[in-house]
């Protein structure tokens, strides 16, 4: 074997071993897919839990199975102003503590009915000029925005538009003598 190649490999391995102790693999990294948001993986998972409570899986797929949390984060990142994004992020950060205080347990440990109660009570929070009031306003804004984008993303998903309520770009021919009982699937958007 060539000595130069062996020395190069030895230097690369030594450099890599020296670099490993400085790496912290336990931290919750910020997702880089979003330009304006600083969202961690655990926050995205919390957002998925909330959207799954809003539209749970049953006979048809739920919001989490259609990956609605990704849609929510893209909409917040692209469509909201920087003030709204800040309010959303503050609410997302403060929600776990609010859920723990309201439900006496972490949000993921609550039953579905308790999660629903925490979300509904959080949507009705009102803010004032105090620090706690500003946090309550942010939580309410976060939950209401999440609900709005969950419903929008779910209804606009490929699954709903192709399998549940087929989308028709051009409406069918007019037939005035069709009974309502003869109609098979509702067609939205046309």
PDB file of C-alpha atoms in Angstrom:
ATOM      1  CA  UNK A   1       0.000   0.000   0.000  1.00  0.00           C
ATOM      2  CA  UNK A   2       1.172   3.497  -0.742  1.00  0.00           C
ATOM      3  CA  UNK A   3       2.449   5.334   2.320  1.00  0.00           C
ATOM      4  CA  UNK A   4       0.972   8.663   1.239  1.00  0.00           C
ATOM      5  CA  UNK A   5      -2.531   7.194   0.987  1.00  0.00           C
ATOM      6  CA  UNK A   6      -2.134   5.456   4.338  1.00  0.00           C
ATOM      7  CA  UNK A   7      -0.961   8.687   6.012  1.00  0.00           C
ATOM      8  CA  UNK A   8      -3.828  10.639   4.447  1.00  0.00           C
ATOM      9  CA  UNK A   9      -6.393   8.131   5.753  1.00  0.00           C
ATOM     10  CA  UNK A  10      -4.761   8.186   9.179  1.00  0.00           C
ATOM     11  CA  UNK A  11      -4.912  12.001   9.262  1.00  0.00           C
ATOM     12  CA  UNK A  12      -8.579  12.007   8.221  1.00  0.00           C
ATOM     13  CA  UNK A  13      -9.523   9.450  10.859  1.00  0.00           C
ATOM     14  CA  UNK A  14      -7.579  11.320  13.564  1.00  0.00           C
ATOM     15  CA  UNK A  15      -9.246  14.612  12.615  1.00  0.00           C
ATOM     16  CA  UNK A  16     -12.664  12.985  12.677  1.00  0.00           C
ATOM     17  CA  UNK A  17     -12.036  11.458  16.096  1.00  0.00           C
ATOM     18  CA  UNK A  18     -10.894  14.824  17.441  1.00  0.00           C
ATOM     19  CA  UNK A  19     -14.091  16.457  16.099  1.00  0.00           C
ATOM     20  CA  UNK A  20     -16.590  13.962  17.616  1.00  0.00           C
ATOM     21  CA  UNK A  21     -16.384  15.105  21.293  1.00  0.00           C
ATOM     22  CA  UNK A  22     -17.323  18.657  20.303  1.00  0.00           C
ATOM     23  CA  UNK A  23     -20.535  17.477  18.611  1.00  0.00           C
ATOM     24  CA  UNK A  24     -23.700  17.608  20.679  1.00  0.00           C
ATOM     25  CA  UNK A  25     -26.101  15.010  19.295  1.00  0.00           C
ATOM     26  CA  UNK A  26     -28.670  15.412  22.077  1.00  0.00           C
ATOM     27  CA  UNK A  27     -29.968  18.876  21.171  1.00  0.00           C
ATOM     28  CA  UNK A  28     -33.190  19.518  19.302  1.00  0.00           C
ATOM     29  CA  UNK A  29     -32.006  20.992  15.994  1.00  0.00           C
ATOM     30  CA  UNK A  30     -33.894  23.725  14.199  1.00  0.00           C
ATOM     31  CA  UNK A  31     -35.483  22.574  10.951  1.00  0.00           C
ATOM     32  CA  UNK A  32     -33.828  24.292   7.995  1.00  0.00           C
ATOM     33  CA  UNK A  33     -36.667  23.871   5.516  1.00  0.00           C
ATOM     34  CA  UNK A  34     -38.288  27.120   6.611  1.00  0.00           C
ATOM     35  CA  UNK A  35     -36.719  30.503   5.900  1.00  0.00           C
ATOM     36  CA  UNK A  36     -38.454  32.645   8.521  1.00  0.00           C
ATOM     37  CA  UNK A  37     -39.421  30.150  11.231  1.00  0.00           C
ATOM     38  CA  UNK A  38     -37.157  28.630  13.844  1.00  0.00           C
ATOM     39  CA  UNK A  39     -39.067  25.390  14.472  1.00  0.00           C
ATOM     40  CA  UNK A  40     -37.608  22.293  16.130  1.00  0.00           C
ATOM     41  CA  UNK A  41     -38.582  18.693  15.452  1.00  0.00           C
ATOM     42  CA  UNK A  42     -40.362  18.426  18.826  1.00  0.00           C
ATOM     43  CA  UNK A  43     -42.425  21.536  18.028  1.00  0.00           C
ATOM     44  CA  UNK A  44     -43.353  20.060  14.659  1.00  0.00           C
ATOM     45  CA  UNK A  45     -44.422  16.865  16.426  1.00  0.00           C
ATOM     46  CA  UNK A  46     -46.555  18.925  18.848  1.00  0.00           C
ATOM     47  CA  UNK A  47     -48.135  20.663  15.862  1.00  0.00           C
ATOM     48  CA  UNK A  48     -48.882  17.219  14.416  1.00  0.00           C
ATOM     49  CA  UNK A  49     -50.540  16.139  17.674  1.00  0.00           C
ATOM     50  CA  UNK A  50     -52.712  19.256  17.678  1.00  0.00           C
ATOM     51  CA  UNK A  51     -53.735  18.848  14.036  1.00  0.00           C
ATOM     52  CA  UNK A  52     -54.513  15.187  14.702  1.00  0.00           C
ATOM     53  CA  UNK A  53     -56.879  16.237  17.494  1.00  0.00           C
ATOM     54  CA  UNK A  54     -58.567  18.738  15.170  1.00  0.00           C
ATOM     55  CA  UNK A  55     -59.060  16.151  12.386  1.00  0.00           C
ATOM     56  CA  UNK A  56     -58.507  12.656  13.804  1.00  0.00           C
ATOM     57  CA  UNK A  57     -58.239   9.503  11.744  1.00  0.00           C
ATOM     58  CA  UNK A  58     -61.348   7.378  11.495  1.00  0.00           C
ATOM     59  CA  UNK A  59     -62.944   5.808   8.448  1.00  0.00           C
ATOM     60  CA  UNK A  60     -60.845   8.190   6.374  1.00  0.00           C
ATOM     61  CA  UNK A  61     -57.299   9.388   6.971  1.00  0.00           C
ATOM     62  CA  UNK A  62     -56.618  12.012   9.601  1.00  0.00           C
ATOM     63  CA  UNK A  63     -54.631  15.223   9.342  1.00  0.00           C
ATOM     64  CA  UNK A  64     -51.426  13.633  10.592  1.00  0.00           C
ATOM     65  CA  UNK A  65     -51.516  10.869   7.969  1.00  0.00           C
ATOM     66  CA  UNK A  66     -51.858  13.440   5.175  1.00  0.00           C
ATOM     67  CA  UNK A  67     -48.908  15.411   6.610  1.00  0.00           C
ATOM     68  CA  UNK A  68     -50.898  18.561   7.318  1.00  0.00           C
ATOM     69  CA  UNK A  69     -48.270  19.880   9.829  1.00  0.00           C
ATOM     70  CA  UNK A  70     -45.877  20.438   6.913  1.00  0.00           C
ATOM     71  CA  UNK A  71     -48.589  22.410   5.110  1.00  0.00           C
ATOM     72  CA  UNK A  72     -49.231  24.512   8.230  1.00  0.00           C
ATOM     73  CA  UNK A  73     -45.554  25.395   8.636  1.00  0.00           C
ATOM     74  CA  UNK A  74     -45.161  26.260   4.950  1.00  0.00           C
ATOM     75  CA  UNK A  75     -48.243  28.508   5.074  1.00  0.00           C
ATOM     76  CA  UNK A  76     -47.014  30.257   8.228  1.00  0.00           C
ATOM     77  CA  UNK A  77     -43.537  30.655   6.745  1.00  0.00           C
ATOM     78  CA  UNK A  78     -44.709  31.950   3.360  1.00  0.00           C
ATOM     79  CA  UNK A  79     -48.048  33.698   3.883  1.00  0.00           C
ATOM     80  CA  UNK A  80     -48.007  35.404   7.278  1.00  0.00           C
ATOM     81  CA  UNK A  81     -46.294  38.667   8.139  1.00  0.00           C
ATOM     82  CA  UNK A  82     -43.250  38.669  10.387  1.00  0.00           C
ATOM     83  CA  UNK A  83     -45.351  39.903  13.344  1.00  0.00           C
ATOM     84  CA  UNK A  84     -47.835  37.067  12.819  1.00  0.00           C
ATOM     85  CA  UNK A  85     -44.991  34.553  12.497  1.00  0.00           C
ATOM     86  CA  UNK A  86     -43.506  35.803  15.765  1.00  0.00           C
ATOM     87  CA  UNK A  87     -46.892  35.543  17.504  1.00  0.00           C
ATOM     88  CA  UNK A  88     -47.358  32.023  16.091  1.00  0.00           C
ATOM     89  CA  UNK A  89     -43.896  30.935  17.276  1.00  0.00           C
ATOM     90  CA  UNK A  90     -44.416  32.425  20.755  1.00  0.00           C
ATOM     91  CA  UNK A  91     -47.742  30.593  21.014  1.00  0.00           C
ATOM     92  CA  UNK A  92     -46.190  27.329  19.814  1.00  0.00           C
ATOM     93  CA  UNK A  93     -43.398  27.673  22.382  1.00  0.00           C
ATOM     94  CA  UNK A  94     -45.766  28.582  25.237  1.00  0.00           C
ATOM     95  CA  UNK A  95     -48.436  25.966  24.467  1.00  0.00           C
ATOM     96  CA  UNK A  96     -46.750  22.957  26.175  1.00  0.00           C
ATOM     97  CA  UNK A  97     -46.562  24.849  29.484  1.00  0.00           C
ATOM     98  CA  UNK A  98     -50.176  25.985  29.103  1.00  0.00           C
ATOM     99  CA  UNK A  99     -51.279  22.401  28.367  1.00  0.00           C
ATOM    100  CA  UNK A 100     -49.361  21.146  31.409  1.00  0.00           C
ATOM    101  CA  UNK A 101     -50.989  23.753  33.663  1.00  0.00           C
ATOM    102  CA  UNK A 102     -54.468  23.155  32.236  1.00  0.00           C
ATOM    103  CA  UNK A 103     -54.392  19.377  31.867  1.00  0.00           C
ATOM    104  CA  UNK A 104     -52.014  18.583  34.769  1.00  0.00           C
ATOM    105  CA  UNK A 105     -49.836  16.547  32.393  1.00  0.00           C
ATOM    106  CA  UNK A 106     -47.813  16.908  29.194  1.00  0.00           C
ATOM    107  CA  UNK A 107     -49.973  17.349  26.107  1.00  0.00           C
ATOM    108  CA  UNK A 108     -48.864  14.036  24.609  1.00  0.00           C
ATOM    109  CA  UNK A 109     -49.868  12.199  27.803  1.00  0.00           C
ATOM    110  CA  UNK A 110     -53.442  13.482  27.816  1.00  0.00           C
ATOM    111  CA  UNK A 111     -56.387  11.501  26.469  1.00  0.00           C
ATOM    112  CA  UNK A 112     -58.012  12.679  23.242  1.00  0.00           C
ATOM    113  CA  UNK A 113     -60.948  14.220  25.104  1.00  0.00           C
ATOM    114  CA  UNK A 114     -58.593  16.103  27.455  1.00  0.00           C
ATOM    115  CA  UNK A 115     -56.499  17.298  24.480  1.00  0.00           C
ATOM    116  CA  UNK A 116     -59.652  18.561  22.817  1.00  0.00           C
ATOM    117  CA  UNK A 117     -60.657  20.416  25.993  1.00  0.00           C
ATOM    118  CA  UNK A 118     -57.208  22.025  26.315  1.00  0.00           C
ATOM    119  CA  UNK A 119     -57.281  23.162  22.671  1.00  0.00           C
ATOM    120  CA  UNK A 120     -60.812  24.571  22.922  1.00  0.00           C
ATOM    121  CA  UNK A 121     -60.012  26.464  26.126  1.00  0.00           C
ATOM    122  CA  UNK A 122     -56.773  27.748  24.563  1.00  0.00           C
ATOM    123  CA  UNK A 123     -58.623  29.100  21.535  1.00  0.00           C
ATOM    124  CA  UNK A 124     -60.830  31.239  23.794  1.00  0.00           C
ATOM    125  CA  UNK A 125     -57.956  32.861  25.693  1.00  0.00           C
ATOM    126  CA  UNK A 126     -57.867  36.639  25.595  1.00  0.00           C
ATOM    127  CA  UNK A 127     -54.851  38.812  26.103  1.00  0.00           C
ATOM    128  CA  UNK A 128     -54.249  42.072  27.910  1.00  0.00           C
ATOM    129  CA  UNK A 129     -51.279  44.364  28.506  1.00  0.00           C
ATOM    130  CA  UNK A 130     -49.536  42.077  31.029  1.00  0.00           C
ATOM    131  CA  UNK A 131     -46.893  39.526  30.126  1.00  0.00           C
ATOM    132  CA  UNK A 132     -49.280  36.666  30.893  1.00  0.00           C
ATOM    133  CA  UNK A 133     -51.945  38.343  28.741  1.00  0.00           C
ATOM    134  CA  UNK A 134     -49.510  38.612  25.817  1.00  0.00           C
ATOM    135  CA  UNK A 135     -48.704  34.904  26.176  1.00  0.00           C
ATOM    136  CA  UNK A 136     -52.415  34.032  26.285  1.00  0.00           C
ATOM    137  CA  UNK A 137     -52.978  36.101  23.135  1.00  0.00           C
ATOM    138  CA  UNK A 138     -50.114  34.265  21.397  1.00  0.00           C
ATOM    139  CA  UNK A 139     -51.471  30.836  22.423  1.00  0.00           C
ATOM    140  CA  UNK A 140     -54.948  31.742  21.185  1.00  0.00           C
ATOM    141  CA  UNK A 141     -53.545  33.043  17.891  1.00  0.00           C
ATOM    142  CA  UNK A 142     -51.396  29.933  17.477  1.00  0.00           C
ATOM    143  CA  UNK A 143     -54.304  27.535  18.067  1.00  0.00           C
ATOM    144  CA  UNK A 144     -56.759  29.434  15.847  1.00  0.00           C
ATOM    145  CA  UNK A 145     -54.208  29.704  13.031  1.00  0.00           C
ATOM    146  CA  UNK A 146     -53.349  26.017  13.383  1.00  0.00           C
ATOM    147  CA  UNK A 147     -57.024  25.072  13.189  1.00  0.00           C
ATOM    148  CA  UNK A 148     -57.598  27.258  10.118  1.00  0.00           C
ATOM    149  CA  UNK A 149     -54.575  25.906   8.245  1.00  0.00           C
ATOM    150  CA  UNK A 150     -55.338  22.321   9.325  1.00  0.00           C
ATOM    151  CA  UNK A 151     -58.786  22.471   7.767  1.00  0.00           C
ATOM    152  CA  UNK A 152     -57.487  24.260   4.662  1.00  0.00           C
ATOM    153  CA  UNK A 153     -54.611  21.816   4.159  1.00  0.00           C
ATOM    154  CA  UNK A 154     -56.814  18.800   4.784  1.00  0.00           C
ATOM    155  CA  UNK A 155     -59.543  19.877   2.352  1.00  0.00           C
ATOM    156  CA  UNK A 156     -57.000  20.822  -0.325  1.00  0.00           C
ATOM    157  CA  UNK A 157     -54.984  17.601  -0.002  1.00  0.00           C
ATOM    158  CA  UNK A 158     -54.623  15.174  -2.866  1.00  0.00           C
ATOM    159  CA  UNK A 159     -56.284  12.436  -0.813  1.00  0.00           C
ATOM    160  CA  UNK A 160     -59.485  14.430  -0.250  1.00  0.00           C
ATOM    161  CA  UNK A 161     -59.540  15.883  -3.772  1.00  0.00           C
ATOM    162  CA  UNK A 162     -59.038  12.536  -5.507  1.00  0.00           C
ATOM    163  CA  UNK A 163     -60.522   9.822  -3.286  1.00  0.00           C
ATOM    164  CA  UNK A 164     -63.155  11.372  -1.016  1.00  0.00           C
ATOM    165  CA  UNK A 165     -64.642  14.234  -3.030  1.00  0.00           C
ATOM    166  CA  UNK A 166     -63.267  14.009  -6.564  1.00  0.00           C
ATOM    167  CA  UNK A 167     -62.316  17.358  -8.026  1.00  0.00           C
ATOM    168  CA  UNK A 168     -63.781  18.212 -11.394  1.00  0.00           C
ATOM    169  CA  UNK A 169     -62.219  21.081 -13.289  1.00  0.00           C
ATOM    170  CA  UNK A 170     -65.114  21.219 -15.732  1.00  0.00           C
ATOM    171  CA  UNK A 171     -68.612  20.541 -14.425  1.00  0.00           C
ATOM    172  CA  UNK A 172     -70.538  17.694 -15.993  1.00  0.00           C
ATOM    173  CA  UNK A 173     -73.357  18.145 -18.468  1.00  0.00           C
ATOM    174  CA  UNK A 174     -76.588  19.670 -17.194  1.00  0.00           C
ATOM    175  CA  UNK A 175     -79.382  17.177 -16.670  1.00  0.00           C
ATOM    176  CA  UNK A 176     -82.429  18.721 -15.012  1.00  0.00           C
ATOM    177  CA  UNK A 177     -84.269  15.459 -14.350  1.00  0.00           C
ATOM    178  CA  UNK A 178     -81.802  13.774 -12.003  1.00  0.00           C
ATOM    179  CA  UNK A 179     -83.053  12.824  -8.557  1.00  0.00           C
ATOM    180  CA  UNK A 180     -80.920  13.781  -5.587  1.00  0.00           C
ATOM    181  CA  UNK A 181     -80.851  10.144  -4.497  1.00  0.00           C
ATOM    182  CA  UNK A 182     -79.131   9.232  -7.793  1.00  0.00           C
ATOM    183  CA  UNK A 183     -76.131  11.487  -7.166  1.00  0.00           C
ATOM    184  CA  UNK A 184     -73.135   9.399  -6.115  1.00  0.00           C
ATOM    185  CA  UNK A 185     -70.302  11.562  -4.801  1.00  0.00           C
ATOM    186  CA  UNK A 186     -70.424  15.296  -4.243  1.00  0.00           C
ATOM    187  CA  UNK A 187     -68.176  17.267  -6.517  1.00  0.00           C
ATOM    188  CA  UNK A 188     -66.566  20.307  -5.019  1.00  0.00           C
ATOM    189  CA  UNK A 189     -65.132  23.203  -7.012  1.00  0.00           C
ATOM    190  CA  UNK A 190     -67.298  22.628 -10.010  1.00  0.00           C
TER     191      UNK A 190
END
